[in-house]
Amino acid sequence: MSRTALVTGGTRGIGAAISTALKAAGYKVAANYAGNDEKAKAFEAETGIRTFKWDVSSYPACAEGIAKVEAELGPVEILVNNAGITRDAMFHKMTPDQWNEVINTNLTGVFNMTHPVWSGMRDRNFGRVITISSINGQKGQMGQANYSAAKAGDLGITKALAQEGAAKGITVNAICPGYIGTEMVRAIPEKVLNERIIPQIPVGRLGEPEEIARIVVFLASDDAGFITGSTISANGGQFFV
Ligand code: CAA
């Protein structure tokens, strides 16, 4: 029987590519989303992937949402923590709200989603937790003190949980995409994107969401059982760890 995968932020951007690629690879897929009903409806109609609405920054909402997914599709064996937001501002202009929203979604959201599925993965002696961090969690980014901190935190929780999960058949890995051609990146002021960011990418282009999705499909597979605690960079040569 095919395994069930849950992708947060799974109806748009990189998440939509991940949901679609996992479905094509034979998984039962649930795509979580937080706000955009119209886009989620269209995504469900187009792909046949079930969508579920809740906010990953709320632990009770995650526990309730995961219970709904499991009642419909079976236990979550593959969790992809992809949901993320930006509230970019230079630090001297950053508000506490901008800090908290990003930390609550991009870092605490990973705790909120992983904690409710962890015991089941331990009991079944199998699990895959794949968290989408960012190049900016590795190198830091001006205008993104909040986002860089949250995404660096995602690498920390990944390495800690990899050690806890190893004896229970659970692998825990992170992917650090560079600048990928999604709405999030297109929201950067055009001048900054074209004059400051793209010239820093040696391959000379933004990445494609599918280039991240293919890594997820590999990490989810049985073939990747010896890979845990890893950070896989996919950034067109912009930054080497
Ligand atoms: N790389 C290099 N230089 C940058 C930069 C970047 N990412 N972001 C801003 N700068 C530069 C600007 O070019 C500008 O330089 P000049 O004064 O020499 O022209 C200077 O920093 C100040 O920028 P702004 O004039 O735009 O200042 P602002 O206060 O109006 O806006 C900002 C600041 C909101 C941070 C805006 O610059 C911005 O949105 N920058 C992009 C930040 C960024 O890279 N975000 C990544 C989003 S995508 C993502 O997060 C996905 C992922 O994981 C990679």
CSV table of C-alpha atoms and ligand atoms in Angstrom, one decimal:
chain,number,residue,atom,x,y,z
A,1,MET,CA,0.0,0.0,0.0
A,2,SER,CA,1.2,3.4,-0.8
A,3,ARG,CA,2.5,5.7,1.9
A,4,THR,CA,0.8,8.9,3.0
A,5,ALA,CA,2.7,12.2,2.6
A,6,LEU,CA,1.7,15.5,4.1
A,7,VAL,CA,3.1,18.7,2.6
A,8,THR,CA,2.6,22.0,4.4
A,9,GLY,CA,2.2,25.1,2.2
A,10,GLY,CA,1.6,22.4,-0.4
A,11,THR,CA,-0.7,24.2,-2.8
A,12,ARG,CA,1.6,27.0,-4.0
A,13,GLY,CA,5.2,27.6,-5.0
A,14,ILE,CA,7.7,25.0,-4.1
A,15,GLY,CA,5.1,23.1,-2.0
A,16,ALA,CA,2.8,22.6,-5.0
A,17,ALA,CA,5.7,21.1,-7.0
A,18,ILE,CA,6.5,18.8,-4.1
A,19,SER,CA,2.9,17.7,-3.7
A,20,THR,CA,2.6,17.0,-7.4
A,21,ALA,CA,5.9,15.1,-7.6
A,22,LEU,CA,5.1,13.0,-4.6
A,23,LYS,CA,1.7,12.1,-6.1
A,24,ALA,CA,3.5,11.2,-9.4
A,25,ALA,CA,5.9,9.0,-7.4
A,26,GLY,CA,2.9,7.0,-6.1
A,27,TYR,CA,2.2,8.5,-2.6
A,28,LYS,CA,-1.1,9.4,-1.2
A,29,VAL,CA,-0.7,13.2,-0.7
A,30,ALA,CA,-2.4,15.7,1.5
A,31,ALA,CA,-1.5,19.4,0.9
A,32,ASN,CA,-2.0,21.8,3.7
A,33,TYR,CA,-2.5,25.5,3.1
A,34,ALA,CA,-3.1,28.5,5.4
A,35,GLY,CA,-5.1,31.1,3.6
A,36,ASN,CA,-5.6,31.2,-0.1
A,37,ASP,CA,-8.9,29.2,-0.6
A,38,GLU,CA,-9.2,30.0,-4.2
A,39,LYS,CA,-5.8,28.8,-5.1
A,40,ALA,CA,-6.2,25.6,-3.0
A,41,LYS,CA,-9.5,24.9,-4.7
A,42,ALA,CA,-8.0,25.3,-8.2
A,43,PHE,CA,-5.0,23.2,-7.1
A,44,GLU,CA,-7.2,20.4,-5.9
A,45,ALA,CA,-9.3,20.5,-9.1
A,46,GLU,CA,-6.3,20.4,-11.3
A,47,THR,CA,-4.2,17.7,-9.5
A,48,GLY,CA,-6.8,15.6,-7.6
A,49,ILE,CA,-4.7,16.2,-4.4
A,50,ARG,CA,-6.7,16.7,-1.2
A,51,THR,CA,-6.2,20.0,0.4
A,52,PHE,CA,-6.6,20.8,4.1
A,53,LYS,CA,-6.6,24.3,5.7
A,54,TRP,CA,-4.9,25.2,8.9
A,55,ASP,CA,-2.2,27.6,10.2
A,56,VAL,CA,1.1,25.8,11.1
A,57,SER,CA,1.8,28.5,13.7
A,58,SER,CA,-0.9,27.1,15.9
A,59,TYR,CA,-0.2,23.8,17.7
A,60,PRO,CA,-3.8,22.9,18.3
A,61,ALA,CA,-4.7,23.6,14.7
A,62,CYS,CA,-1.8,21.3,13.6
A,63,ALA,CA,-2.9,18.5,15.9
A,64,GLU,CA,-6.5,18.8,14.7
A,65,GLY,CA,-5.6,19.1,11.0
A,66,ILE,CA,-3.2,16.1,11.1
A,67,ALA,CA,-6.0,14.0,12.8
A,68,LYS,CA,-8.3,14.9,9.9
A,69,VAL,CA,-5.6,14.0,7.3
A,70,GLU,CA,-4.9,10.7,9.1
A,71,ALA,CA,-8.6,9.8,9.3
A,72,GLU,CA,-9.0,10.3,5.6
A,73,LEU,CA,-5.6,9.1,4.1
A,74,GLY,CA,-4.0,7.0,6.9
A,75,PRO,CA,-1.0,7.7,9.2
A,76,VAL,CA,1.4,10.4,8.0
A,77,GLU,CA,4.7,8.6,7.1
A,78,ILE,CA,6.3,11.4,5.2
A,79,LEU,CA,6.1,15.0,6.5
A,80,VAL,CA,7.3,17.8,4.4
A,81,ASN,CA,7.7,21.0,6.4
A,82,ASN,CA,7.5,23.5,3.5
A,83,ALA,CA,5.2,26.3,4.8
A,84,GLY,CA,7.0,29.5,5.1
A,85,ILE,CA,6.5,33.3,4.9
A,86,THR,CA,8.7,36.4,4.6
A,87,ARG,CA,8.3,39.7,6.3
A,88,ASP,CA,11.5,41.3,5.0
A,89,ALA,CA,12.7,44.6,6.5
A,90,MET,CA,16.1,46.0,7.4
A,91,PHE,CA,16.7,45.2,11.1
A,92,HIS,CA,16.4,48.9,12.2
A,93,LYS,CA,12.9,49.0,10.7
A,94,MET,CA,11.8,45.4,11.7
A,95,THR,CA,8.8,45.3,14.1
A,96,PRO,CA,8.3,42.7,16.8
A,97,ASP,CA,5.3,41.5,14.8
A,98,GLN,CA,7.4,40.9,11.7
A,99,TRP,CA,9.9,39.0,13.9
A,100,ASN,CA,7.2,36.9,15.6
A,101,GLU,CA,5.2,36.0,12.6
A,102,VAL,CA,8.2,34.6,10.8
A,103,ILE,CA,9.5,32.7,13.8
A,104,ASN,CA,6.1,31.3,14.6
A,105,THR,CA,5.5,30.0,11.1
A,106,ASN,CA,8.9,29.1,9.8
A,107,LEU,CA,10.5,27.7,13.0
A,108,THR,CA,7.8,27.0,15.6
A,109,GLY,CA,5.6,25.6,12.7
A,110,VAL,CA,8.1,22.8,12.2
A,111,PHE,CA,7.8,21.9,15.9
A,112,ASN,CA,4.0,22.1,15.7
A,113,MET,CA,3.8,19.8,12.7
A,114,THR,CA,6.5,17.3,13.6
A,115,HIS,CA,5.6,16.8,17.2
A,116,PRO,CA,2.0,15.4,16.6
A,117,VAL,CA,3.3,12.8,13.9
A,118,TRP,CA,6.5,11.8,15.8
A,119,SER,CA,5.1,9.2,18.2
A,120,GLY,CA,3.3,7.4,15.4
A,121,MET,CA,6.5,7.3,13.3
A,122,ARG,CA,8.4,5.9,16.3
A,123,ASP,CA,5.7,3.3,16.9
A,124,ARG,CA,5.7,2.2,13.2
A,125,ASN,CA,9.5,2.2,13.0
A,126,PHE,CA,9.4,4.3,9.9
A,127,GLY,CA,9.3,8.0,9.1
A,128,ARG,CA,10.6,10.7,6.8
A,129,VAL,CA,10.7,14.3,8.0
A,130,ILE,CA,11.9,16.7,5.3
A,131,THR,CA,12.1,20.4,6.1
A,132,ILE,CA,12.6,23.1,3.6
A,133,SER,CA,15.1,25.6,5.1
A,134,SER,CA,16.9,28.1,2.9
A,135,ILE,CA,20.2,29.4,1.7
A,136,ASN,CA,19.5,32.4,3.9
A,137,GLY,CA,19.5,30.2,7.0
A,138,GLN,CA,23.0,29.1,6.0
A,139,LYS,CA,24.6,32.4,5.0
A,140,GLY,CA,22.3,35.0,6.6
A,141,GLN,CA,20.6,37.7,4.4
A,142,MET,CA,20.3,41.4,4.8
A,143,GLY,CA,16.7,42.4,5.2
A,144,GLN,CA,15.9,39.0,6.7
A,145,ALA,CA,17.1,38.8,10.3
A,146,ASN,CA,13.8,37.1,11.2
A,147,TYR,CA,13.8,34.6,8.2
A,148,SER,CA,17.5,33.8,8.5
A,149,ALA,CA,17.1,33.1,12.2
A,150,ALA,CA,14.1,30.8,11.7
A,151,LYS,CA,15.7,28.9,8.8
A,152,ALA,CA,18.9,28.4,10.7
A,153,GLY,CA,16.8,27.1,13.6
A,154,ASP,CA,15.2,24.6,11.1
A,155,LEU,CA,18.7,23.2,10.6
A,156,GLY,CA,19.2,22.8,14.3
A,157,ILE,CA,15.9,20.9,14.9
A,158,THR,CA,16.7,18.7,11.9
A,159,LYS,CA,20.0,17.6,13.3
A,160,ALA,CA,18.7,17.0,16.8
A,161,LEU,CA,15.7,15.0,15.6
A,162,ALA,CA,17.9,13.0,13.2
A,163,GLN,CA,19.7,11.7,16.3
A,164,GLU,CA,16.5,10.9,18.1
A,165,GLY,CA,14.8,9.2,15.2
A,166,ALA,CA,17.7,7.2,13.9
A,167,ALA,CA,17.1,4.1,16.0
A,168,LYS,CA,13.4,4.2,15.1
A,169,GLY,CA,13.7,4.2,11.3
A,170,ILE,CA,13.0,7.9,11.0
A,171,THR,CA,15.2,10.0,8.9
A,172,VAL,CA,15.2,13.8,9.3
A,173,ASN,CA,16.7,16.0,6.7
A,174,ALA,CA,16.7,19.6,5.5
A,175,ILE,CA,16.9,21.1,2.0
A,176,CYS,CA,18.3,24.6,1.5
A,177,PRO,CA,16.9,26.1,-1.7
A,178,GLY,CA,18.5,29.2,-3.1
A,179,TYR,CA,16.4,31.7,-5.0
A,180,ILE,CA,13.6,29.8,-6.8
A,181,GLY,CA,11.2,31.4,-9.2
A,182,THR,CA,8.1,31.5,-7.0
A,183,GLU,CA,5.8,34.3,-6.0
A,184,MET,CA,7.8,34.8,-2.8
A,185,VAL,CA,11.0,35.6,-4.8
A,186,ARG,CA,9.1,37.6,-7.4
A,187,ALA,CA,7.8,39.8,-4.6
A,188,ILE,CA,11.4,41.1,-4.1
A,189,PRO,CA,11.7,44.6,-5.6
A,190,GLU,CA,12.6,44.0,-9.2
A,191,LYS,CA,15.7,46.2,-9.0
A,192,VAL,CA,17.1,44.2,-6.0
A,193,LEU,CA,16.3,40.9,-7.7
A,194,ASN,CA,17.9,41.8,-11.1
A,195,GLU,CA,20.8,43.9,-9.9
A,196,ARG,CA,21.7,42.3,-6.6
A,197,ILE,CA,20.5,38.8,-6.4
A,198,ILE,CA,20.6,37.1,-9.8
A,199,PRO,CA,24.2,38.3,-10.5
A,200,GLN,CA,25.2,36.4,-7.3
A,201,ILE,CA,24.0,33.1,-8.8
A,202,PRO,CA,26.7,31.4,-10.8
A,203,VAL,CA,24.3,29.4,-13.0
A,204,GLY,CA,22.8,32.7,-13.9
A,205,ARG,CA,19.1,32.0,-13.3
A,206,LEU,CA,16.5,31.3,-10.6
A,207,GLY,CA,15.9,27.7,-9.7
A,208,GLU,CA,12.7,25.8,-10.6
A,209,PRO,CA,10.3,24.5,-7.9
A,210,GLU,CA,10.6,21.1,-9.5
A,211,GLU,CA,14.4,21.1,-8.9
A,212,ILE,CA,13.6,21.1,-5.2
A,213,ALA,CA,10.7,18.6,-5.5
A,214,ARG,CA,12.9,16.0,-7.0
A,215,ILE,CA,15.2,16.1,-3.9
A,216,VAL,CA,12.2,15.6,-1.7
A,217,VAL,CA,11.1,12.6,-3.7
A,218,PHE,CA,14.5,11.0,-3.3
A,219,LEU,CA,14.8,11.8,0.5
A,220,ALA,CA,11.3,10.2,1.0
A,221,SER,CA,12.3,7.0,-0.8
A,222,ASP,CA,13.6,3.8,0.8
A,223,ASP,CA,16.8,4.4,-1.2
A,224,ALA,CA,17.6,7.4,1.1
A,225,GLY,CA,17.4,5.4,4.3
A,226,PHE,CA,21.1,6.0,5.2
A,227,ILE,CA,20.8,9.8,4.8
A,228,THR,CA,19.7,11.6,8.0
A,229,GLY,CA,20.6,14.9,9.6
A,230,SER,CA,21.8,16.2,6.3
A,231,THR,CA,21.4,19.6,4.7
A,232,ILE,CA,21.1,19.4,0.9
A,233,SER,CA,21.9,22.7,-0.8
A,234,ALA,CA,20.3,23.5,-4.2
A,235,ASN,CA,21.2,27.1,-5.0
A,236,GLY,CA,22.9,27.3,-8.4
A,237,GLY,CA,26.3,27.7,-6.8
A,238,GLN,CA,25.4,30.8,-4.9
A,239,PHE,CA,26.8,29.5,-1.5
A,240,PHE,CA,28.9,26.5,-0.5
A,241,VAL,CA,28.8,25.3,3.1
B,1,CAA,N1,21.1,41.2,-1.7
B,1,CAA,C1,21.9,42.3,-2.0
B,1,CAA,N2,21.6,43.6,-1.7
B,1,CAA,C2,20.4,43.8,-1.2
B,1,CAA,C3,19.4,42.7,-0.9
B,1,CAA,C4,19.8,41.4,-1.3
B,1,CAA,N3,19.0,40.4,-1.1
B,1,CAA,N4,18.3,43.3,-0.5
B,1,CAA,C5,18.5,44.6,-0.4
B,1,CAA,N5,19.7,44.9,-0.9
B,1,CAA,C6,20.3,46.3,-1.0
B,1,CAA,C7,19.5,47.1,-2.0
B,1,CAA,O1,19.9,46.9,-3.3
B,1,CAA,C8,19.9,48.5,-1.5
B,1,CAA,O2,21.1,48.9,-1.9
B,1,CAA,P1,21.4,50.4,-2.5
B,1,CAA,O3,21.0,51.3,-1.3
B,1,CAA,O4,22.9,50.4,-2.8
B,1,CAA,O5,20.5,50.5,-3.7
B,1,CAA,C9,20.0,48.3,0.1
B,1,CAA,O6,20.2,46.9,0.3
B,1,CAA,C10,18.7,48.7,0.8
B,1,CAA,O7,17.6,48.1,0.2
B,1,CAA,P2,16.3,48.9,-0.2
B,1,CAA,O8,16.6,50.3,-0.8
B,1,CAA,O9,15.4,48.0,-0.9
B,1,CAA,O10,15.7,49.2,1.3
B,1,CAA,P3,14.3,49.1,1.8
B,1,CAA,O11,14.3,49.5,3.3
B,1,CAA,O12,13.4,49.9,0.9
B,1,CAA,O13,13.8,47.6,1.7
B,1,CAA,C11,14.1,45.2,1.9
B,1,CAA,C12,14.6,46.6,2.3
B,1,CAA,C13,12.6,45.1,2.3
B,1,CAA,C14,14.9,44.2,2.7
B,1,CAA,C15,14.2,45.1,0.4
B,1,CAA,O14,15.5,45.5,-0.1
B,1,CAA,C16,14.1,43.6,0.0
B,1,CAA,O15,12.9,43.1,-0.1
B,1,CAA,N6,15.2,42.9,-0.3
B,1,CAA,C17,15.2,41.5,-0.6
B,1,CAA,C18,15.6,40.7,0.6
B,1,CAA,C19,15.8,39.3,0.2
B,1,CAA,O16,16.7,38.9,-0.4
B,1,CAA,N7,14.7,38.5,0.5
B,1,CAA,C20,14.6,37.1,0.1
B,1,CAA,C21,13.2,36.8,-0.2
B,1,CAA,S1,13.1,35.3,-1.0
B,1,CAA,C22,13.2,34.1,0.2
B,1,CAA,O17,13.3,34.4,1.3
B,1,CAA,C23,13.3,32.7,-0.3
B,1,CAA,C24,14.6,32.1,0.1
B,1,CAA,O18,14.6,31.3,1.0
B,1,CAA,C25,15.8,32.4,-0.7
